[in-house]
XYZ file of C-alpha atoms in Angstrom:
462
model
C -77.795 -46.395 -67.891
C -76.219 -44.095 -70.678
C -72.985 -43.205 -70.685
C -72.428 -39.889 -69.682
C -70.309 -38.689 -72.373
C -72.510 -39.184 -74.655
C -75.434 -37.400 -73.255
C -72.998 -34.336 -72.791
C -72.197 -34.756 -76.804
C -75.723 -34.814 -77.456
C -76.468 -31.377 -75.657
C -73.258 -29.290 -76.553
C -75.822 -26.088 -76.489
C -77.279 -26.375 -72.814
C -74.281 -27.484 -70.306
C -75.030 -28.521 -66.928
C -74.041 -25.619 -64.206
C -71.487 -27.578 -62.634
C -67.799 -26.719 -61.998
C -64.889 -28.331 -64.253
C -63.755 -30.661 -61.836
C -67.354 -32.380 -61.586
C -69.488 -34.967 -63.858
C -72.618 -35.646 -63.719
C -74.109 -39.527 -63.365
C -77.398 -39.683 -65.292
C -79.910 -42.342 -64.482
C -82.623 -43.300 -66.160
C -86.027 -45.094 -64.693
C -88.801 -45.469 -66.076
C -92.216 -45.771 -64.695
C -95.299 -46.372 -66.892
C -93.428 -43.306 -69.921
C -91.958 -41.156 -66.503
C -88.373 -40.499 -66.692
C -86.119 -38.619 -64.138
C -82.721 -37.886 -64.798
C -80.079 -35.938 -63.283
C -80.122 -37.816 -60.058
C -77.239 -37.114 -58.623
C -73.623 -34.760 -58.906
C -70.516 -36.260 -57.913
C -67.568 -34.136 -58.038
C -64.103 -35.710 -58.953
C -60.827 -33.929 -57.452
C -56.894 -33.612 -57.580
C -55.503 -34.661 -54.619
C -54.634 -31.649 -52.435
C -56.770 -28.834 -54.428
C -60.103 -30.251 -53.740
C -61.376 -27.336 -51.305
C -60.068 -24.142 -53.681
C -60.933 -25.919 -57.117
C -64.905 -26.827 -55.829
C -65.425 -23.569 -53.687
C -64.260 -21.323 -57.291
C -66.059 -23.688 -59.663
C -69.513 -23.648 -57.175
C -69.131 -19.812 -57.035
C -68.470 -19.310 -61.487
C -71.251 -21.721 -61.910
C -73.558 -19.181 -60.351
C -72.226 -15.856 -61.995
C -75.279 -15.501 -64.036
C -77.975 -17.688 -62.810
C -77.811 -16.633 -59.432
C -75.399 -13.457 -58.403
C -75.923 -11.128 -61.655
C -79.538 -10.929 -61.490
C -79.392 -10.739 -57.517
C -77.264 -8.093 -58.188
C -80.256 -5.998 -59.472
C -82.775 -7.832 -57.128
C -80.577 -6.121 -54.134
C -80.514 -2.671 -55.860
C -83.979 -2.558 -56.677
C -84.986 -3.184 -53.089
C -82.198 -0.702 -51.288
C -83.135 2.291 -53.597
C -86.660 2.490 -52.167
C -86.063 0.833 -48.563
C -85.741 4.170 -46.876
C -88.250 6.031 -49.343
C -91.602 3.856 -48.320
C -92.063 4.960 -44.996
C -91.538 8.397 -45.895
C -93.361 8.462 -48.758
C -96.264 7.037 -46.556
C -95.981 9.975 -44.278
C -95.946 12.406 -47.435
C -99.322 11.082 -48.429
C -100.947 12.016 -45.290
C -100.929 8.237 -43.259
C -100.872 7.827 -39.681
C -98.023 6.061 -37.756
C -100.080 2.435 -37.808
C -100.819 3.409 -41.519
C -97.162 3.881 -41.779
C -96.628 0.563 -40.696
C -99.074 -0.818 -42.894
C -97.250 0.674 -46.084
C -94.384 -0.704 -44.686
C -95.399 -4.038 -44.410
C -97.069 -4.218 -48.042
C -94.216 -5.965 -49.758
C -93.893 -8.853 -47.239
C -97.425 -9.312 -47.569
C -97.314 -9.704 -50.629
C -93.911 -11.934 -50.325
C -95.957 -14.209 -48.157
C -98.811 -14.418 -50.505
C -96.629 -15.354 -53.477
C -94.136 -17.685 -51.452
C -96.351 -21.221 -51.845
C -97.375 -20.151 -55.490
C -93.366 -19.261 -56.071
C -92.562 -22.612 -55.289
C -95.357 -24.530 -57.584
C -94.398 -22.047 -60.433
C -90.802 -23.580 -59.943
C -91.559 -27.193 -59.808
C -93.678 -26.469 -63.409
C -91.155 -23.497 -64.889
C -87.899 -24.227 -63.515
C -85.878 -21.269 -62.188
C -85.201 -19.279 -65.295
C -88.872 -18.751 -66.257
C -89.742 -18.266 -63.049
C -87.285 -15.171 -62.316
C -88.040 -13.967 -65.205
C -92.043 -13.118 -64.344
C -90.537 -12.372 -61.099
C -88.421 -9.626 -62.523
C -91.321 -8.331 -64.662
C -93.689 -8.212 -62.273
C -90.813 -5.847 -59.945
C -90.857 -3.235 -62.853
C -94.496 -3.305 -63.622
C -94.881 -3.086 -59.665
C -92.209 0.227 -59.527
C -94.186 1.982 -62.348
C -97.473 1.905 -60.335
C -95.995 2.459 -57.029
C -94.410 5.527 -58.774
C -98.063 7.122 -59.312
C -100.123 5.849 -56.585
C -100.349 8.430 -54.336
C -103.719 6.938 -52.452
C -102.638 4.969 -49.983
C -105.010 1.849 -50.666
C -103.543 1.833 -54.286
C -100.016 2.590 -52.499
C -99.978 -0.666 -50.439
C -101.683 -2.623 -53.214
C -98.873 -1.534 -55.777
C -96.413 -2.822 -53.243
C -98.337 -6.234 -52.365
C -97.820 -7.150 -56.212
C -93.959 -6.110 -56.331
C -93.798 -8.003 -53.168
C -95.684 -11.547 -54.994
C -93.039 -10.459 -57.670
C -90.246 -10.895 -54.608
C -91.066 -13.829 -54.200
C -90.753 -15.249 -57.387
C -87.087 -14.476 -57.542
C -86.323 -15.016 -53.808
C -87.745 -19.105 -54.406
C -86.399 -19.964 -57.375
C -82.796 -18.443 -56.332
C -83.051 -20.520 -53.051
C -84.180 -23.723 -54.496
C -81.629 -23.331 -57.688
C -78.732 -22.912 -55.020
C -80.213 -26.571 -53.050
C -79.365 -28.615 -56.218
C -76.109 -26.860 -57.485
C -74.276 -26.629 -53.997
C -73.614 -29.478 -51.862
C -73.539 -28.430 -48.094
C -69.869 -28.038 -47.481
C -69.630 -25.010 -49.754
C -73.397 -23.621 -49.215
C -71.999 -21.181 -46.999
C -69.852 -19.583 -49.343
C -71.711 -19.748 -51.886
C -74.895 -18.418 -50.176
C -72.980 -15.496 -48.117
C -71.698 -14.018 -51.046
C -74.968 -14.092 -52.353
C -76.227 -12.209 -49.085
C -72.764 -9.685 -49.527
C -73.998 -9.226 -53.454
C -77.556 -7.911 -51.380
C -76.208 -5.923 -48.896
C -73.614 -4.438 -50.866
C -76.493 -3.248 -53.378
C -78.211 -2.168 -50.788
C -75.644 -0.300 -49.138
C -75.341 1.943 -52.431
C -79.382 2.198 -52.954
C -80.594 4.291 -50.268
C -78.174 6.629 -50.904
C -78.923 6.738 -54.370
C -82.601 6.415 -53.027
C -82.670 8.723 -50.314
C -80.610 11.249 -52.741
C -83.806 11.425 -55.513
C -86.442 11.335 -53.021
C -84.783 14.681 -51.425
C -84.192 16.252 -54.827
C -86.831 15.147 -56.601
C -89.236 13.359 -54.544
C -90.141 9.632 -52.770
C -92.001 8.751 -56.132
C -89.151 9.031 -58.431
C -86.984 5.973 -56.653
C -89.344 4.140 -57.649
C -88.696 4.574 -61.740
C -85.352 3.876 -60.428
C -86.601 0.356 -59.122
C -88.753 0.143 -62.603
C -85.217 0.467 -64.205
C -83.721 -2.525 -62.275
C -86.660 -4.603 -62.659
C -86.353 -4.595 -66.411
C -82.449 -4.891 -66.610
C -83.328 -7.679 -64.226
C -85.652 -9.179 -66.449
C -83.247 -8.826 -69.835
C -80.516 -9.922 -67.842
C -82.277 -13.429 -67.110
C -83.788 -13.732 -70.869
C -80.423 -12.839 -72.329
C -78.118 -15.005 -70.166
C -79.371 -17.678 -67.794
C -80.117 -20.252 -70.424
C -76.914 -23.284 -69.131
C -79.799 -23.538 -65.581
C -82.584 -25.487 -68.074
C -80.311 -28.326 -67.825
C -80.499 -28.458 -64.025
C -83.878 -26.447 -62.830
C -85.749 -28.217 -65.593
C -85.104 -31.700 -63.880
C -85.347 -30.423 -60.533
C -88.343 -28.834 -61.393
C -90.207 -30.659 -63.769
C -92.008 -33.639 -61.596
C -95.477 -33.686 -62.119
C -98.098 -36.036 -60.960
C -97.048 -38.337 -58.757
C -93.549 -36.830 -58.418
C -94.563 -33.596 -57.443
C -94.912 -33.500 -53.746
C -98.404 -31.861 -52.421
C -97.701 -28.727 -50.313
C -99.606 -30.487 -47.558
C -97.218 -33.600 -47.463
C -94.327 -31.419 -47.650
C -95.178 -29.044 -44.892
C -95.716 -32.299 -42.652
C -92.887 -34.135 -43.683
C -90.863 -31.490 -42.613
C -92.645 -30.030 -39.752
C -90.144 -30.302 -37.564
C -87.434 -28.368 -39.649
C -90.324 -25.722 -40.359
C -90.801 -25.516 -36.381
C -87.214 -25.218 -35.102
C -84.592 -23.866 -37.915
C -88.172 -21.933 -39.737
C -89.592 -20.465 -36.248
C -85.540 -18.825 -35.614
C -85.666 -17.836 -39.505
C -89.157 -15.729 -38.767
C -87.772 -13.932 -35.426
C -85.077 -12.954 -37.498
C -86.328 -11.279 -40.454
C -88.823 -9.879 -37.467
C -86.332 -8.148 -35.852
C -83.997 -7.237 -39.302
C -87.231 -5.656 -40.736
C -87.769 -3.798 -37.856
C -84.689 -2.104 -37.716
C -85.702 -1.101 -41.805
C -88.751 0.977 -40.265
C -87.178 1.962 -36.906
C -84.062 4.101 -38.601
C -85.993 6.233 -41.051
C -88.992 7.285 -38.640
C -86.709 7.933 -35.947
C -84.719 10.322 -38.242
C -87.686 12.016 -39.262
C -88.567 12.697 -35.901
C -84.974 14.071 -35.498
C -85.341 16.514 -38.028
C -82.976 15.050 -40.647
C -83.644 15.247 -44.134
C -84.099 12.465 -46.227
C -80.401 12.874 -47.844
C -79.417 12.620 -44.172
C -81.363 9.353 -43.454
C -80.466 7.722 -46.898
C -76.880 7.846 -45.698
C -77.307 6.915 -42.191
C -78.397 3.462 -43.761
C -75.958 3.530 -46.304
C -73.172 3.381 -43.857
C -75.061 0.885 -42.032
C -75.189 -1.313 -44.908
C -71.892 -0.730 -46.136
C -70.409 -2.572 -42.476
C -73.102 -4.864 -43.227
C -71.904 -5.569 -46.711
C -67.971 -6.133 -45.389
C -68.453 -9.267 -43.482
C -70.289 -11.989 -45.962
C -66.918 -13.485 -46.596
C -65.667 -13.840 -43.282
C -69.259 -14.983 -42.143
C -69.165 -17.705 -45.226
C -66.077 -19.330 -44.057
C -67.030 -19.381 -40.809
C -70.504 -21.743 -41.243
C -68.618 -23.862 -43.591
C -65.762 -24.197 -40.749
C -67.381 -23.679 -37.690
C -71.080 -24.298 -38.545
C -74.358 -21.996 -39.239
C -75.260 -21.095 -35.094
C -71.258 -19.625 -34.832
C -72.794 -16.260 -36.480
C -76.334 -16.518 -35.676
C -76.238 -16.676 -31.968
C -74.209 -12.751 -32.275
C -76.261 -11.547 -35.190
C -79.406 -11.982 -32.709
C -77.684 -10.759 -30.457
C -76.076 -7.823 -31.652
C -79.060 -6.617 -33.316
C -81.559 -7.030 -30.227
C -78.834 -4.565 -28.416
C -79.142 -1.976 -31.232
C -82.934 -1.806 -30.883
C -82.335 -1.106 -27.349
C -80.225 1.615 -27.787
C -82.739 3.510 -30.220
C -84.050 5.932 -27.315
C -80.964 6.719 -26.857
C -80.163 8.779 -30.427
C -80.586 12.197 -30.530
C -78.600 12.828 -32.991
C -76.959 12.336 -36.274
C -74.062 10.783 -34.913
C -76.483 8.487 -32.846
C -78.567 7.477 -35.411
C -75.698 6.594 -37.627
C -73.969 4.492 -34.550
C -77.276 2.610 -34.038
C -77.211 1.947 -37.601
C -73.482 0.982 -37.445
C -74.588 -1.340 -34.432
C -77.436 -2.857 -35.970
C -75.611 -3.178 -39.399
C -72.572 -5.397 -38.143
C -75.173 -7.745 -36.265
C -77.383 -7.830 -39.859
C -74.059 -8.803 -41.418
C -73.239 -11.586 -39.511
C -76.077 -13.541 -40.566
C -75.510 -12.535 -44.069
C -77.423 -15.563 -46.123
C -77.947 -17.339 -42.892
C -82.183 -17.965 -43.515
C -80.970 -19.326 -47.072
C -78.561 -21.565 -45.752
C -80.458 -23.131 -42.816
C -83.465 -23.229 -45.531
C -81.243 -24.977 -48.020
C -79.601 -27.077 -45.622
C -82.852 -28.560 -44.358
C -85.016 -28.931 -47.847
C -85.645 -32.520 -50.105
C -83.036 -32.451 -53.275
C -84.782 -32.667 -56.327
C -88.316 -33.825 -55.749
C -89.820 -31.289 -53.270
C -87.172 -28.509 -53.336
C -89.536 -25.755 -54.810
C -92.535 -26.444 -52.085
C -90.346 -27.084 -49.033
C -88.484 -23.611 -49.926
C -91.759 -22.159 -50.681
C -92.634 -23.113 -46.643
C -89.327 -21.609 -45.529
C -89.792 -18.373 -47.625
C -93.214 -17.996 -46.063
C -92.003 -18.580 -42.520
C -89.698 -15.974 -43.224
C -92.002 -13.425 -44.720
C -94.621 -13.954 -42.135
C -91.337 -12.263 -39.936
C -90.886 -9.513 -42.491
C -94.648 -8.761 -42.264
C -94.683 -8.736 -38.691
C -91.758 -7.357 -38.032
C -93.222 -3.522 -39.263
C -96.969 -4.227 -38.378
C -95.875 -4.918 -34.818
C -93.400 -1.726 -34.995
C -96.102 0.485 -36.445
C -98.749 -0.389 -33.880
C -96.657 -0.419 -31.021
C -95.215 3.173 -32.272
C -98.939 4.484 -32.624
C -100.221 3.070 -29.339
C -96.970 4.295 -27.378
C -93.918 5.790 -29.376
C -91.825 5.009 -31.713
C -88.571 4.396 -28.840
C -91.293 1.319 -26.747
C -91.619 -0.259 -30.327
C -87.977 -0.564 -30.862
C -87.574 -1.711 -27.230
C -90.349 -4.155 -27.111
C -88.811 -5.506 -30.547
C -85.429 -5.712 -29.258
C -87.529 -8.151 -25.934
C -88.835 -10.102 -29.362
C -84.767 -10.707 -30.635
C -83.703 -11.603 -27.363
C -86.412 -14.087 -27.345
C -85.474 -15.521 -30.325
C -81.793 -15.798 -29.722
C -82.920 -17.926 -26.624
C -85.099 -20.005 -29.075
C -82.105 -20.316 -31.839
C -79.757 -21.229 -28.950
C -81.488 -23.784 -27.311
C -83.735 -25.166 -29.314
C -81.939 -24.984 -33.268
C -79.358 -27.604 -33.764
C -77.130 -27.384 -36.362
C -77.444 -28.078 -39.768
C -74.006 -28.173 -41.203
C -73.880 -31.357 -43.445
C -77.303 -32.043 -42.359
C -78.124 -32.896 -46.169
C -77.954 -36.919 -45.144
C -80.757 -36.312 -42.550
C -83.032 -34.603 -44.768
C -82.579 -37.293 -47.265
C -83.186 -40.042 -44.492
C -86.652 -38.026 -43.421
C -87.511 -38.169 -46.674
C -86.962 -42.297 -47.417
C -88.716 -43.412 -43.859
C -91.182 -41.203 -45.115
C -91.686 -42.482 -48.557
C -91.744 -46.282 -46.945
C -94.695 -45.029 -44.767
């Protein structure tokens, strides 16, 4: 085995992305020219500052790779978020159209989820944001001109493959640089970086589409995409150390997507199926606020800042809700995120008003915020370190999206069969079933890192 200074001595130019207070063991072993380092991090403490020295190091370790480009990755999602359902209507589509446009992005998040996750066992996490990035901007200029609704939703399947690009290689990145004890943290200030971004970009968003129009937010998203993509090029160069070895076993070392999905099946069917009924239910409330304020009357200045302020409660609690699943575990804010959410779907026949709509949105905002990075974490928590990381994430992401898809195609035919206020009710039936399933049938995965690495060693003996 090397000694570990002097593989540090030899690399001055690419450091590792660990905190100050950690070294890294290196082992080498070779089979048949194969060589895998970087098998492990241990982190070495002062008695009586271990918690605040690891919990800052973890979180300046992921300045760049992980919370500056998310920064833009937020804003680029909250400028348009309130503008696609309008712009849908604007174009001439139907209510189940609507829905459709809606839904474009998560179909194309769950198209690109499995490829996201083979591009990051081959790339690593740098390259692989950055053709995430591009493909956002290059999916923003189109999206900006399309006015045909077939073009429309294809424009916005692309940005959403782009999505996914980013959203795997951010999730699998934050698996091998955060042990489970600080994921929390670490992960719900990435979800506070998202809301707060997207607590600013609908009302920037909602502000050009009533001055200018829907299509112009979307150069505004083209804008993002490319600082995005600069920001990653320019910057995030320390992750090759880490992302390249986490991502770089091929052949026998890279596990098939078939033999990780059933590896893990059972973390895809319990922690996974509560991951999909939430993004259901959050994405719902994403088409539910908009149309409903249409139908009001309200402008789109008016509607831009109803989910602004929404956001912005949503965007107050990641540190609060970070603390609490590393103290008290992951279900202590899931179980009143579904919860609160479910109630605020409920209560949309209720608004008739601007103060309504901005108390549903207030409502449905604080329950949102509770579970601020909570798919991440449970998805981290559960996934292989190292060999695996990009494919089982992949899985998670695509459980997840398949809720974000369905989520507004369920809303949008529901709306068009009935009305818009039995879509948001029947939804709210679908969060109250999941908070049953997430109560009951989830357990907790707090430290559960051991267990994932047991599944995977009776496995490999099998």
């Amino acid at each position: 085995m090397p000694d570990a200074n002097n593989v540090q001595s030899d690399s001055p130019q690419e450091p590792l992305l660990v905190e100050d207070a950690q070294t890294a063991e290196i082992a080498d072993h070779s089979n048949q020219g194969d060589v895998k380092e970087f098998i492990d991090i241990e982190r070495e403490h002062t008695p009586g500052t271990e918690t605040h020295s690891t919990t800052w190091g973890t979180i300046k370790s992921l300045i760049f790779p992980i919370y500056g480009p998310s920064s833009l990755f937020g804003f680029a999602d909250g400028i348009v978020l309130p503008v696609i359902p309008l712009l849908a209507r604007r174009i001439g589509c139907s209510e189940r159209v609507v829905g459709v446009v809606a839904a474009a992005r998560s179909i194309g998040l769950l198209l690109g989820d499995i490829p996201a996750g083979v591009l990051f066992s081959r790339l690593g996490g740098r390259g692989t944001m950055m053709w995430g990035f591009f493909g956002i901007f290059v999916g923003a200029i189109i999206s900006a001109f399309m006015a045909i609704p077939v073009f429309l939703i294809m424009a916005l399947i692309f940005s959403g493959f782009s999505e996914a690009l980013v959203s795997v290689s951010r999730g699998s990145l934050i698996r091998n640089l955060v042990k489970s004890q600080f994921r929390g943290r670490a992960v719900s200030i990435l979800g506070g970086i998202n809301r707060v971004t997207r607590a600013v970009g609908p009302l920037i968003g909602g502000a050009i589409s009533h001055v200018y129009g829907p299509w112009y937010s979307f150069l505004g998203r083209a804008l993002c995409g490319l600082l995005g993509f600069l920001l990653v090029w320019r910057t995030v160069k320390a992750v090759r150390a880490v992302d390249t070895e986490s991502g770089s076993h091929k052949g026998k070392h890279l596990h098939g997507l078939k033999h990780t999905f059933w590896t893990y099946r059972h973390q895809y069917l319990t922690g996974g199926l509560s991951a999909f009924l939430l993004m259901f239910i959050r994405m719902v409330r994403n088409v539910v606020l908009p149309l409903k304020g249409d139908d009001l009357g309200f402008s789109h200045m008016h509607i831009g800042t109803a989910f602004a302020v929404g956001y912005s409660v949503d965007a107050l609690l990641f540190g609060p809700v970070g603390i609490a699943m590393d103290r008290y575990g992951r279900k202590s804010v899931g179980i009143p995120a579904f919860l609160i959410i479910s109630v605020g779907l409920l209560c949309i026949p209720l608004v008739h008003s601007f103060t309504g709509l901005v108390a549903v949105s207030v409502v449905m905002g604080f329950g949102n915020g509770l579970s601020s990075g909570l798919n991440v974490t449970m998805g981290t928590d559960l996934s292989p370190k190292d060999v695996g990381t990009g494919e089982f994430m992949g899985g998670w992401h695509l459980l997840c999206d398949l809720g974000s898809l369905c989520g507004p195609l369920f809303m949008g035919f529901v709306a068009h069969a009935t009305s818009l206020d039995t879509g948001a009710v029947m939804s709210s039936a679908v969060g109250f079933s999941g908070l049953v399933w997430y109560l009951f049938c989830v357990p907790e995965t707090l430290h559960s890192d051991d267990d994932v690495q047991i599944v995977k060693q009776k496995t490999s003996k099998t």
